XYZ file of C-alpha atoms in Angstrom:
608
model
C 35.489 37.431 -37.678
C 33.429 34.855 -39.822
C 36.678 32.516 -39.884
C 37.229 32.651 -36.027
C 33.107 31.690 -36.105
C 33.864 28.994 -38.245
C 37.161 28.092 -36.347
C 35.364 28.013 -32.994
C 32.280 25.879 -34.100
C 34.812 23.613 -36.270
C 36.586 23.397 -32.428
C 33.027 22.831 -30.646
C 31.930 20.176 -33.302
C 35.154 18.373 -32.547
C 34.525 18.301 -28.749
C 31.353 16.611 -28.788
C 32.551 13.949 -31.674
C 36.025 13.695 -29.480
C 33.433 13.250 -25.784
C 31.282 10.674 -27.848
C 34.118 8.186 -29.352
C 36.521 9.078 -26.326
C 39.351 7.437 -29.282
C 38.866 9.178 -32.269
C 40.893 12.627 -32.865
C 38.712 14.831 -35.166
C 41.395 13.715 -37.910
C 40.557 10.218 -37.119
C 36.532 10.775 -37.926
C 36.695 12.632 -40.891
C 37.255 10.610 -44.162
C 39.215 12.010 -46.654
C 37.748 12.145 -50.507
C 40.846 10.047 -51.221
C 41.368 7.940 -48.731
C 39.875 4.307 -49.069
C 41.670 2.882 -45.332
C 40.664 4.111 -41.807
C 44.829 3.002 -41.703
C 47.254 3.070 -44.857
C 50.388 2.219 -42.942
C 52.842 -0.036 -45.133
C 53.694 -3.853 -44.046
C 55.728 -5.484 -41.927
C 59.025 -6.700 -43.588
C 58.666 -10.072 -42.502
C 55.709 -12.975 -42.897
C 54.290 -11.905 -39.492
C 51.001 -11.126 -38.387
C 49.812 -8.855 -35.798
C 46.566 -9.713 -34.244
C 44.588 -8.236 -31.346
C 41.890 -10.554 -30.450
C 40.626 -9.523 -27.549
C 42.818 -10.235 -23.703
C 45.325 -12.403 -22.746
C 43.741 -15.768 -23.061
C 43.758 -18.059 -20.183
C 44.475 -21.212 -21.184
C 45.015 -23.019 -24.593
C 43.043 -26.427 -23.853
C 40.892 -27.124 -26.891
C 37.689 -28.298 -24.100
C 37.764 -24.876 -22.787
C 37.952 -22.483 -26.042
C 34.632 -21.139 -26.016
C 35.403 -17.992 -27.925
C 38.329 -15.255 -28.992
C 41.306 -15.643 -27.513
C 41.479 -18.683 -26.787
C 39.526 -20.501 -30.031
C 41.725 -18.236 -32.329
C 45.235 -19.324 -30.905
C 43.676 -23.348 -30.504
C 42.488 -23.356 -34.002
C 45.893 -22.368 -34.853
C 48.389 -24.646 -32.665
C 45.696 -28.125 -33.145
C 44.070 -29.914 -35.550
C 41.130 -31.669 -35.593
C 39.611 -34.019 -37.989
C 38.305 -31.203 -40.468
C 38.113 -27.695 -40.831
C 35.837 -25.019 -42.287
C 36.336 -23.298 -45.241
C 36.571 -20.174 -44.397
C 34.235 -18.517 -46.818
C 31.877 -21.866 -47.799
C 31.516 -22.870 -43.970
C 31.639 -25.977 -45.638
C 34.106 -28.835 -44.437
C 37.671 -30.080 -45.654
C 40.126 -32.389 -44.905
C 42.374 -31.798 -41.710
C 43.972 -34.684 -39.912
C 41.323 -36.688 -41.361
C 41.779 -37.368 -45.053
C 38.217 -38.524 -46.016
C 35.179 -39.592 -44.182
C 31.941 -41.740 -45.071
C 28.705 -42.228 -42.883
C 25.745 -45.008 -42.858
C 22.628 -44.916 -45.020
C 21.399 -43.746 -41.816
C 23.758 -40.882 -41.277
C 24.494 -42.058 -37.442
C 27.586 -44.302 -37.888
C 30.573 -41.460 -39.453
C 34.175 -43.455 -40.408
C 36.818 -40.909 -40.694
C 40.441 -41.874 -42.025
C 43.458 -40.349 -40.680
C 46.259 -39.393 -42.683
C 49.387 -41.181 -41.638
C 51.667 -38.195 -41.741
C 49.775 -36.119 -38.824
C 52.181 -35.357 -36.487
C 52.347 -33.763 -32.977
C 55.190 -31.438 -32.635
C 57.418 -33.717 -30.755
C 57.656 -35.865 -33.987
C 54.787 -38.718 -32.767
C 52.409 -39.782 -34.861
C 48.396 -38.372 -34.097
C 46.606 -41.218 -34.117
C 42.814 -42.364 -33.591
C 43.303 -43.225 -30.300
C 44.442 -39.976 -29.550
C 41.099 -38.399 -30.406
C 39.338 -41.098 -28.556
C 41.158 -40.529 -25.063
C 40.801 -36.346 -25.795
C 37.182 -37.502 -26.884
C 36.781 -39.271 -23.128
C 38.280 -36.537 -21.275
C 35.867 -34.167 -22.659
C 33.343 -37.168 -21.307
C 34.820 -36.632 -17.897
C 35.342 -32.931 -17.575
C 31.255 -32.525 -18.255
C 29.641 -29.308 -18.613
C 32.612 -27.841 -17.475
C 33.805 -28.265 -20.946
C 33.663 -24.611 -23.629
C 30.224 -26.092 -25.412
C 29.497 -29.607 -23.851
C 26.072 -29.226 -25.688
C 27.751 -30.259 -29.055
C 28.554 -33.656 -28.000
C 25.497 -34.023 -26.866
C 24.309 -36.800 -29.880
C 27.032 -38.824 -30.002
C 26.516 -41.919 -27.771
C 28.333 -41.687 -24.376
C 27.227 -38.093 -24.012
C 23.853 -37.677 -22.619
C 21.402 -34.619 -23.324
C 19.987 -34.327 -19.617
C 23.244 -34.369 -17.722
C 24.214 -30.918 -18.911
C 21.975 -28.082 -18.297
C 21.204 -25.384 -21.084
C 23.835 -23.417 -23.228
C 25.097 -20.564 -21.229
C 23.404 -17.662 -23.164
C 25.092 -14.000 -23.389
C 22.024 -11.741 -21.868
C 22.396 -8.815 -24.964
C 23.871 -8.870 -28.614
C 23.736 -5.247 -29.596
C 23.731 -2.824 -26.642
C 23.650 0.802 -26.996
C 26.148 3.104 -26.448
C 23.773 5.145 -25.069
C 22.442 2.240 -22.428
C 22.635 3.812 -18.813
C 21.586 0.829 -16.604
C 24.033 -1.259 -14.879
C 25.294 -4.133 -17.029
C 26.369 -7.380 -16.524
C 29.898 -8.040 -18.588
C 27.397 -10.314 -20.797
C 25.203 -7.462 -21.271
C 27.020 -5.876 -24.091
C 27.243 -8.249 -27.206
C 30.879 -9.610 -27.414
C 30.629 -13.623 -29.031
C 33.659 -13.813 -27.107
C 33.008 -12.960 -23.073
C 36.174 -13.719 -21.660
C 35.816 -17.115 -19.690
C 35.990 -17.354 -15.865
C 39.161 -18.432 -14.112
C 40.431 -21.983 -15.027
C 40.807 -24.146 -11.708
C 43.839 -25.454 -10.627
C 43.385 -29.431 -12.601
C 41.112 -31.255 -14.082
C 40.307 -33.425 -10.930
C 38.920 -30.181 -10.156
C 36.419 -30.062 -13.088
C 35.246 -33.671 -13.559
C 32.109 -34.910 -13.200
C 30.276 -37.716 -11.019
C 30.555 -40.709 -13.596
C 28.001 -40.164 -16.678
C 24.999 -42.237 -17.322
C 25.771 -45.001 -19.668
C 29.397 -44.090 -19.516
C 29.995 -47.589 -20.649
C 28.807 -46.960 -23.933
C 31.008 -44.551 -25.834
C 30.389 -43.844 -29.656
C 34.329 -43.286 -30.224
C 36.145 -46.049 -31.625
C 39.868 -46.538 -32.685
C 39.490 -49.467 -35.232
C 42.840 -49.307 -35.690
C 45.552 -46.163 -35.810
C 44.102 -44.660 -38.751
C 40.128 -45.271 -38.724
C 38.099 -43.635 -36.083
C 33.982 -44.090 -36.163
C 31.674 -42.089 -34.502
C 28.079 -43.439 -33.557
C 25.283 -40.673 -33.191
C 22.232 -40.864 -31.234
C 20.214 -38.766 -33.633
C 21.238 -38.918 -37.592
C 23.249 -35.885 -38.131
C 24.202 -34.513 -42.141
C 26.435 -32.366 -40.846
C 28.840 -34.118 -38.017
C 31.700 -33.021 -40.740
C 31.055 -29.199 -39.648
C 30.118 -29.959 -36.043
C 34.088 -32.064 -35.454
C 35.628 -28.638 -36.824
C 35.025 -27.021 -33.805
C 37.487 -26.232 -31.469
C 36.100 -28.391 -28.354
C 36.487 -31.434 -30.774
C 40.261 -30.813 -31.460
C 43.088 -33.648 -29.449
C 45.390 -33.138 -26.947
C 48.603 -34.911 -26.107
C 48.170 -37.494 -23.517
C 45.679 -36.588 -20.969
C 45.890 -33.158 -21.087
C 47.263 -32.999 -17.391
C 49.525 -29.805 -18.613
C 46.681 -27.731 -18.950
C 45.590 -27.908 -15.168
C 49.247 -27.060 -14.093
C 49.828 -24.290 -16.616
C 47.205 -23.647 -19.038
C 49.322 -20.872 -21.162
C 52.788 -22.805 -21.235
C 54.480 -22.336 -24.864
C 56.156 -25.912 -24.052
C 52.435 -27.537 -24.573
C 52.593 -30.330 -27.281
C 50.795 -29.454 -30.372
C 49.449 -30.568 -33.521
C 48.350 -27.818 -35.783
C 49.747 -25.558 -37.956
C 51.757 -23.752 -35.440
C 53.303 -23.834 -32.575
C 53.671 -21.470 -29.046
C 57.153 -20.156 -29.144
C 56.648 -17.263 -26.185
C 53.512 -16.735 -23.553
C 53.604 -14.105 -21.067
C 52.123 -10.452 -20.012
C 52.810 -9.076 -23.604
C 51.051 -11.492 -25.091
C 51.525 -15.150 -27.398
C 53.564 -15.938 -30.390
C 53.385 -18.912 -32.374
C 55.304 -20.050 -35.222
C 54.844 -22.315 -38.291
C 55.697 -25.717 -36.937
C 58.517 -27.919 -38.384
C 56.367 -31.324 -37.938
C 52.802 -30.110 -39.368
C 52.491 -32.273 -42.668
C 51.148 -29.219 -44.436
C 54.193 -27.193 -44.014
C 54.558 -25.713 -47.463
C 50.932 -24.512 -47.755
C 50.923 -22.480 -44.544
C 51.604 -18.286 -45.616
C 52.745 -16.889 -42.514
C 55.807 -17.457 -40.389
C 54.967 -15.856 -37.045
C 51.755 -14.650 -35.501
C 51.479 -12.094 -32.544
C 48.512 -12.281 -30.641
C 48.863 -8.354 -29.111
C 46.327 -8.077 -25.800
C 44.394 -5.225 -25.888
C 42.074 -4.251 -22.924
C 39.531 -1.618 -25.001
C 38.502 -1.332 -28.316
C 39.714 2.222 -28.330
C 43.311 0.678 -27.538
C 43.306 -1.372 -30.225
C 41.998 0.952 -32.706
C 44.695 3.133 -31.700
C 47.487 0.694 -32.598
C 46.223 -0.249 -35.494
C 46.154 3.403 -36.554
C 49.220 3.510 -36.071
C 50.484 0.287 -37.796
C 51.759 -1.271 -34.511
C 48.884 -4.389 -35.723
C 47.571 -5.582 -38.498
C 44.061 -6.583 -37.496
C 41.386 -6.042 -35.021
C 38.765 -8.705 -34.231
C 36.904 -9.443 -31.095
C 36.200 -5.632 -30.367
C 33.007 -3.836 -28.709
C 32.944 -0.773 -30.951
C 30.090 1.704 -29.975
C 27.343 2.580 -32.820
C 29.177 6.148 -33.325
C 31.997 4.487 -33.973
C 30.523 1.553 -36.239
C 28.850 4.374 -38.748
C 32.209 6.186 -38.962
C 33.936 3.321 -39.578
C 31.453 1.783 -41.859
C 33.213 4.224 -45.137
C 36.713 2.580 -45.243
C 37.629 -0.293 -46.838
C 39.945 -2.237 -44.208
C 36.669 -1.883 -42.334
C 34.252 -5.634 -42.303
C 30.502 -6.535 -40.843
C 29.808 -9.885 -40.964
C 26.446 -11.278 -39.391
C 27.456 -13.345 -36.357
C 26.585 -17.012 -35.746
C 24.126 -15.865 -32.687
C 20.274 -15.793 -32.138
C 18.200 -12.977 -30.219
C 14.561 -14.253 -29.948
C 11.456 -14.724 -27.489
C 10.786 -17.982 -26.346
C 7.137 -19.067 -25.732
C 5.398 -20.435 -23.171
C 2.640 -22.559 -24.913
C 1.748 -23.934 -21.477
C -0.252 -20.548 -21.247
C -3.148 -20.347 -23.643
C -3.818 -18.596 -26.288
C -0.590 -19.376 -27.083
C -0.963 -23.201 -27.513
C -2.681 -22.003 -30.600
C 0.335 -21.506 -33.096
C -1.633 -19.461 -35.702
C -0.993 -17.203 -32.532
C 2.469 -17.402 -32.215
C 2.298 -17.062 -35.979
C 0.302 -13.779 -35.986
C 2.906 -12.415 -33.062
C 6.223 -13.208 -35.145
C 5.166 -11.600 -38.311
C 3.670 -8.811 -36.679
C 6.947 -7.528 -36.132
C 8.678 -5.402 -38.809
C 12.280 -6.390 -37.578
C 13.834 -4.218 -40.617
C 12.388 -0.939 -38.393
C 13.609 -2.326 -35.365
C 16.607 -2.478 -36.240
C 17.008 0.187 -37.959
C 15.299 2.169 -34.769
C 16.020 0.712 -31.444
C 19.704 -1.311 -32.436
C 21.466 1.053 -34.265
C 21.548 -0.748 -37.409
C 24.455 -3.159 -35.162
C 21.867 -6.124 -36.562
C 20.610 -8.044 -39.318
C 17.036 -8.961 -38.963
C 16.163 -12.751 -38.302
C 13.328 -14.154 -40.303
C 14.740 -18.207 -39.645
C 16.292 -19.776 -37.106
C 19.924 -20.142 -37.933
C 22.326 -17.681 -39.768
C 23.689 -20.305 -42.019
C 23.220 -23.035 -44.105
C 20.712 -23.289 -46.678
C 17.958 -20.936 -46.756
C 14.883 -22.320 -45.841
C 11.572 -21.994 -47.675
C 9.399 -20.531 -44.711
C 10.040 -17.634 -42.963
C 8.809 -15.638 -40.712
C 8.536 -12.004 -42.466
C 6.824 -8.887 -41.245
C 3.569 -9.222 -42.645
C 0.626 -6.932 -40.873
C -2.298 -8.024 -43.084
C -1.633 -11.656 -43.014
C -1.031 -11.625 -38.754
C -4.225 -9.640 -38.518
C -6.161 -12.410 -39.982
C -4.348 -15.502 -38.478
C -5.432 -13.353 -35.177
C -9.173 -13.262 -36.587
C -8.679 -16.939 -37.419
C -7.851 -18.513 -33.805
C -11.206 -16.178 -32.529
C -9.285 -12.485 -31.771
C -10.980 -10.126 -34.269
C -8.781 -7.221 -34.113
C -7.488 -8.549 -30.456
C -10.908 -8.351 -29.008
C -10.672 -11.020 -25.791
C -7.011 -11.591 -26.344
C -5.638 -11.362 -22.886
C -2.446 -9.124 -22.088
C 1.321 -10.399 -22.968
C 3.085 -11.133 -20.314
C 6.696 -10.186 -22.410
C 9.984 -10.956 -19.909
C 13.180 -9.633 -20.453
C 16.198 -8.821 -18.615
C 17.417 -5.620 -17.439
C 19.247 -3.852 -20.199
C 18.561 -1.073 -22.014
C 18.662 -2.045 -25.053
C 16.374 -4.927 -24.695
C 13.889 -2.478 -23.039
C 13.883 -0.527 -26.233
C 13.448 -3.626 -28.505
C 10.649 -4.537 -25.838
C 8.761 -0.907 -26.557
C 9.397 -1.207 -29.621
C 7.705 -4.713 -30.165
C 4.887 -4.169 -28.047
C 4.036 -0.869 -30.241
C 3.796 -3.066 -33.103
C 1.648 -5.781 -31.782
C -0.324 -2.849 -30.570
C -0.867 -1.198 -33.803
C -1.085 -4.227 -35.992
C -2.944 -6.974 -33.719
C -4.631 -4.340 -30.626
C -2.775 -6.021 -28.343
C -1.374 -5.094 -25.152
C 1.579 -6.002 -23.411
C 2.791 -5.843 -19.853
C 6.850 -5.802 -20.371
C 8.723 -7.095 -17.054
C 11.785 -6.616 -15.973
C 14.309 -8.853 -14.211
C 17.536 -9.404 -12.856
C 19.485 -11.560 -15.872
C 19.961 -13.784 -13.200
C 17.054 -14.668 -12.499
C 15.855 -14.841 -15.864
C 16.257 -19.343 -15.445
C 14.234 -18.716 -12.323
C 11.123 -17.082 -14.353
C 11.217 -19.430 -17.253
C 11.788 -22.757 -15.303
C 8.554 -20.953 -13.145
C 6.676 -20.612 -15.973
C 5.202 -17.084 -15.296
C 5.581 -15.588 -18.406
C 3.780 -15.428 -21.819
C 7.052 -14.629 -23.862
C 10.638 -14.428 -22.398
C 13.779 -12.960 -24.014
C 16.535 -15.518 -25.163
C 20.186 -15.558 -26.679
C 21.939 -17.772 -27.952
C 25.759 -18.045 -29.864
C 25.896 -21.081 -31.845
C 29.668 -22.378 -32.405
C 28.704 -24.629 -35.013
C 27.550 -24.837 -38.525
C 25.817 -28.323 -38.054
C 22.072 -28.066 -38.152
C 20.789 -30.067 -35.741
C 23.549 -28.823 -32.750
C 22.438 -25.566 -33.667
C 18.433 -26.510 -33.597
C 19.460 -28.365 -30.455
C 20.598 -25.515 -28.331
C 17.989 -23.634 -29.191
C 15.423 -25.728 -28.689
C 16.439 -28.358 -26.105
C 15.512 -26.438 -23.198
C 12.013 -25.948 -24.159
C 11.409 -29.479 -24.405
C 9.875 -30.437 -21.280
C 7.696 -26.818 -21.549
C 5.923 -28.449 -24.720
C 5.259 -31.718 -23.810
C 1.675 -30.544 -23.259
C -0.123 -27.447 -23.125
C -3.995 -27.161 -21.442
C -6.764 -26.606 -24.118
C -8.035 -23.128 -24.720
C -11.929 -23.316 -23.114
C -12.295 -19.638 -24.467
C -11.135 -20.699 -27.770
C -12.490 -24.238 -29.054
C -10.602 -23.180 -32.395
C -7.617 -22.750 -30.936
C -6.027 -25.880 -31.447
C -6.653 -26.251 -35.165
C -4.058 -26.155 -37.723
C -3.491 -22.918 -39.714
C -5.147 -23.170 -43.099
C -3.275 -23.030 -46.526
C -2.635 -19.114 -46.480
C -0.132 -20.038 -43.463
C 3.089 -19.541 -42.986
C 3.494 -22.669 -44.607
C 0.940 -24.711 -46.742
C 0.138 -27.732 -44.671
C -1.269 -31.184 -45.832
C -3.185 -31.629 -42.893
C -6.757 -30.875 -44.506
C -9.329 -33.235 -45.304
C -12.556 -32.798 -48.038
C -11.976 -28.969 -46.527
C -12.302 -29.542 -42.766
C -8.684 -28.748 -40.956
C -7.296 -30.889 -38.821
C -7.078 -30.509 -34.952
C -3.375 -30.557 -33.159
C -3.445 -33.099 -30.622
C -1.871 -31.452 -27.426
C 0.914 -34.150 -26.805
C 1.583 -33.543 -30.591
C 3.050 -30.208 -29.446
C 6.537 -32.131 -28.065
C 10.031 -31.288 -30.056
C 10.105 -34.162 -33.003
C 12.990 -36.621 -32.387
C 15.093 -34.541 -35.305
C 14.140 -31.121 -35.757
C 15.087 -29.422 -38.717
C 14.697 -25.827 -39.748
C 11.336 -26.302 -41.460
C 10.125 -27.829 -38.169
C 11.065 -25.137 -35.966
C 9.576 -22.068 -38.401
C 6.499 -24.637 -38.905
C 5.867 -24.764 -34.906
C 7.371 -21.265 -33.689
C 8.047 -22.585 -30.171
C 10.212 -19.016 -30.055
C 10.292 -15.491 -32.069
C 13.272 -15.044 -33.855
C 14.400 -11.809 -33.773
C 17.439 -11.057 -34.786
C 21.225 -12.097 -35.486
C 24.319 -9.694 -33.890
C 27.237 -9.016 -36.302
C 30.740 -8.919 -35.495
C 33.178 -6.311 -36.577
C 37.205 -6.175 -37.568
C 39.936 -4.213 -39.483
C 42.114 -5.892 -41.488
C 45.261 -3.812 -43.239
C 44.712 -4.127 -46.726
C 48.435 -5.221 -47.498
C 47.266 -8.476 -45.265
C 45.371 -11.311 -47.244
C 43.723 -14.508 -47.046
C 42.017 -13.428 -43.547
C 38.121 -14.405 -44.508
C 35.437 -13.205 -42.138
C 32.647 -15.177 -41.563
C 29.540 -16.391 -38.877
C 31.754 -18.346 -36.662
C 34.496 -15.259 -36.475
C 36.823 -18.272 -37.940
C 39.444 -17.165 -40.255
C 41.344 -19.471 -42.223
C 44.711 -18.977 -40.069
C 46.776 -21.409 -42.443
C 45.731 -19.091 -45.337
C 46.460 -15.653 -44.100
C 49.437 -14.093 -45.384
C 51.537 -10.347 -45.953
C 51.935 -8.813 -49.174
C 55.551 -7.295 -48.125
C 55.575 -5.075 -51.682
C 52.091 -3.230 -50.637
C 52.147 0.364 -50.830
C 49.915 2.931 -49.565
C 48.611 5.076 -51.699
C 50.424 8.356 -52.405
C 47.606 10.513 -51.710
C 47.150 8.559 -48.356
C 46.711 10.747 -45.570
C 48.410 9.195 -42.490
C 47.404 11.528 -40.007
């Protein structure tokens, strides 16, 4: 009697774990003592890799890869002038063999090696990056991330309108409002139907389209002339957007998948159709010998649960560019073949500094580390997050940041004349409908509450008409996301920031607050220089514009926005395959991957 009990609650158990993953069996969900892999299946025979990445992509044209499919297969089949280390982020030699810049880091030579070749046995030249280079210039915003060519000369800032922003980065399983397909956090929505040709796409002619900051000195020697000086243009030319086509990339308009589409990368398209794309290492790439695999199978997948069901049962090899639910993440989180990595993408709350008491930044200060984002996360996203206390997920970690710090808010509040929140008006907080973000929302204004007395009105819109409310201006605080395709600094800081420009050219002084436009004293989030014999200096309201070149210090220094936190990005990778480095961009090292064919799984494996 006790064993049918146990038997029948076992049974019940099962249900409700089988209900909540909908594609886990109960053997699936329960890790065995010895078992390391969700999947111990043994390799494939052959240098081939098996890699579901998402949907069919729809098109491989390098000015329209925004994200997975499509950025995985172009990073693969072109070449640009550099790549990223997989695991540094930082760049290395591609078709370019070397590269030098001006004392003033806005004039970048790069040197082509004279052994690139496109896959029809012609040389890649400089002038073929400076006609792919032009067509980007022509197709616009209508290009995957126009906003990165923003500083170099030919492409201006104000012709393009802001980043397109994904409206959630970790929603809950549990979310029951309707959702927009950009409501769930996927740094690879799949991209819109491609029109029929590029006549379609291109812009009305460009302002000071005569000037264009690409130059072919001669077959080998390409410069690149920046408006802003830029450190990192290395990283930013990595990209896929950056990467040249053959000709003038006509093909792509006609048929946008076609495996006969010249190429210059490491492979090339050998079959596209319903089932999927398969490339193979290319005869004419001049770094044959270093490249592992032989043949890589892009396998469509429409669900997670799909593809975690063929890679159970060794049919692929890896899994990227999947929504798995929070259930799922913490029962996948044991096993080995299992990775996190945090995500090159920013949730925050942009300020409107137009509105006083928030012209005073010791204000914005006290808000942003008056929020413990280690609880929030932990509470209200599942632990799907890593908490953001900077600006950008990469690059070197900056001095300032903006840590949860109750004591030190309270008195920056005290400070700018709101002793525990007395005469602080009420936070107007805007976000867009989604679940999840309503629970960060709660969750936020609970804190101010308890830490600063605060109150906060939280409304809700329509993510479409979030632009609406923001270019408006009727909000205190509104909810922002941004993915950021790029490692370089000030690309990054740019599509952040850019937008918010015009919003802080000048903000109205405070008549409640005469002290509200004085600089923070030394105690601060970051020890300024600005005092004199003891008296602080007073910020100037036109002093409140975006410098010319922001940098990270700048943007924690001013805290035009909360940063809140960074997404992460999930895959499983068969431990038999190797090379295959996660990282912030979600940018393997294709060249590198490769199949141990003498793997073995482990004897006490169970394989279910």
């Amino acid at each position: 009697m006790i064993a049918k009990r146990f038997t029948s609650l076992f049974c019940t158990h099962s249900l409700i774990a089988l209900a909540a993953l909908s594609f886990l069996s109960c053997t699936q969900i329960q890790k065995p003592v010895t078992q390391p892999f969700f999947a111990a299946t043994a390799p494939p025979d052959a240098q081939e890799f098996r890699w579901s990445n998402g949907n069919r992509p729809k098109s491989f044209d390098p000015a329209r890869a925004s994200a997975a499919p499509e950025a995985d297969i172009v990073r693969a089949i072109f070449e640009g002038l550099t790549e990223l280390d997989a695991r540094s982020l930082e760049p290395v030699p591609a078709v370019a063999e070397k590269w030098s810049v001006s004392d003033d880091n806005r004039v970048w030579t790069f040197s082509l090696r004279k052994d690139a070749r496109w896959s029809n046995g012609k040389r890649v030249t400089a002038h073929d990056f400076v006609a792919s280079w032009k067509r980007l210039q022509s197709l616009g915003e209508k290009t995957a991330h126009y906003e990165l060519l923003h500083n170099i000369v030919g492409f201006p800032l104000h012709d393009s309108p802001t980043p397109a922003e994904s409206t959630d980065f970790a929603q809950s399983a549990e979310s029951n409002l309707p959702a927009t397909p950009s409501d769930s956090f996927n740094p690879t929505v799949a991209q819109p139907d491609l029109p029929k040709s590029d006549t379609e796409l291109a812009d009305k002619p460009k302002k000071d389209s005569s000037k264009f900051g690409v130059d072919a000195v001669n077959d080998v020697t390409l410069t690149v002339t920046l408006t802003l000086p830029d450190k990192d243009l290395p990283k930013l030319v990595a990209n896929p957007l950056f990467r040249p086509v053959y000709g003038d990339g006509a093909e792509f308009g006609k048929a946008p998948t076609d495996k006969n589409i010249v190429t210059n990368g490491a492979f090339t398209v050998i079959e596209s159709n319903s089932s999927g794309v398969v490339i193979e290492r290319s005869n004419t790439y001049w770094n044959k010998a270093a490249v592992k695999l032989e043949r890589i199978r892009f396998v469509p997948m429409e669900t997670a649960e799909a593809a975690l069901d063929a890679y159970k049962k060794g049919e692929i090899d890896a899994v990227t560019n999947a929504h798995f639910k929070p259930l799922a993440l913490k029962l996948l989180e044991p096993y080995d073949d299992f990775r996190r990595t945090k995500h090159s993408a920013l949730n925050f709350y942009e300020f409107n500094t137009d509105n006083p008491p928030f012209s005073d930044r010791r204000v914005r200060e006290a808000l942003a580390i008056a929020i413990d984002r280690e609880r929030l996360i932990e509470t209200e996203l599942d632990g799907t997050a890593q908490p953001a206390t900077d600006f950008l997920p990469h690059g070197e970690k900056s001095t300032m940041t903006v840590s949860f710090d109750a004591k030190k808010a309270s008195g920056l509040l005290e400070k700018a004349g709101y002793p525990n929140g007395l005469g602080f008006p009420q936070v107007q907080l805007v976000i867009n409908r989604n679940n999840t973000q309503q629970r960060v929302a709660n969750a936020v204004a609970k804190m101010w509450k308890q830490h600063l007395n605060l109150s906060t009105k939280i409304v809700t819109v329509e993510t479409s008409e979030i632009e609406t409310v923001r270019n408006s201006g009727n909000f205190d605080l509104i909810r922002r996301g941004v993915v950021l395709p790029t490692t370089d600094e000030v690309a990054s800081l740019t599509a952040i920031f850019r937008s918010l420009e015009k919003k802080q050219q000048a903000s109205p002084t405070d008549s409640k607050n005469p002290a509200a436009n004085k600089t923070p004293e030394q105690d601060s989030l970051q020890a300024t220089n600005q005092t004199d014999a003891g008296n602080e200096a007073v910020i100037k309201k036109d002093e409140i514009a975006l410098p010319e070149l922001m940098t990270r210090e700048d943007a924690l220094f001013d805290l035009l926005a909360i940063p809140l936190y960074f997404p992460e990005s999930y895959a499983l990778i068969k431990p038999y395959v190797y090379g295959f480095d996660t990282n912030a961009l979600d940018a393997p090292s294709i060249k590198h991957i490769g199949i141990n064919n003498n793997w073995q799984p482990p004897k006490n494996a169970d394989q279910n």
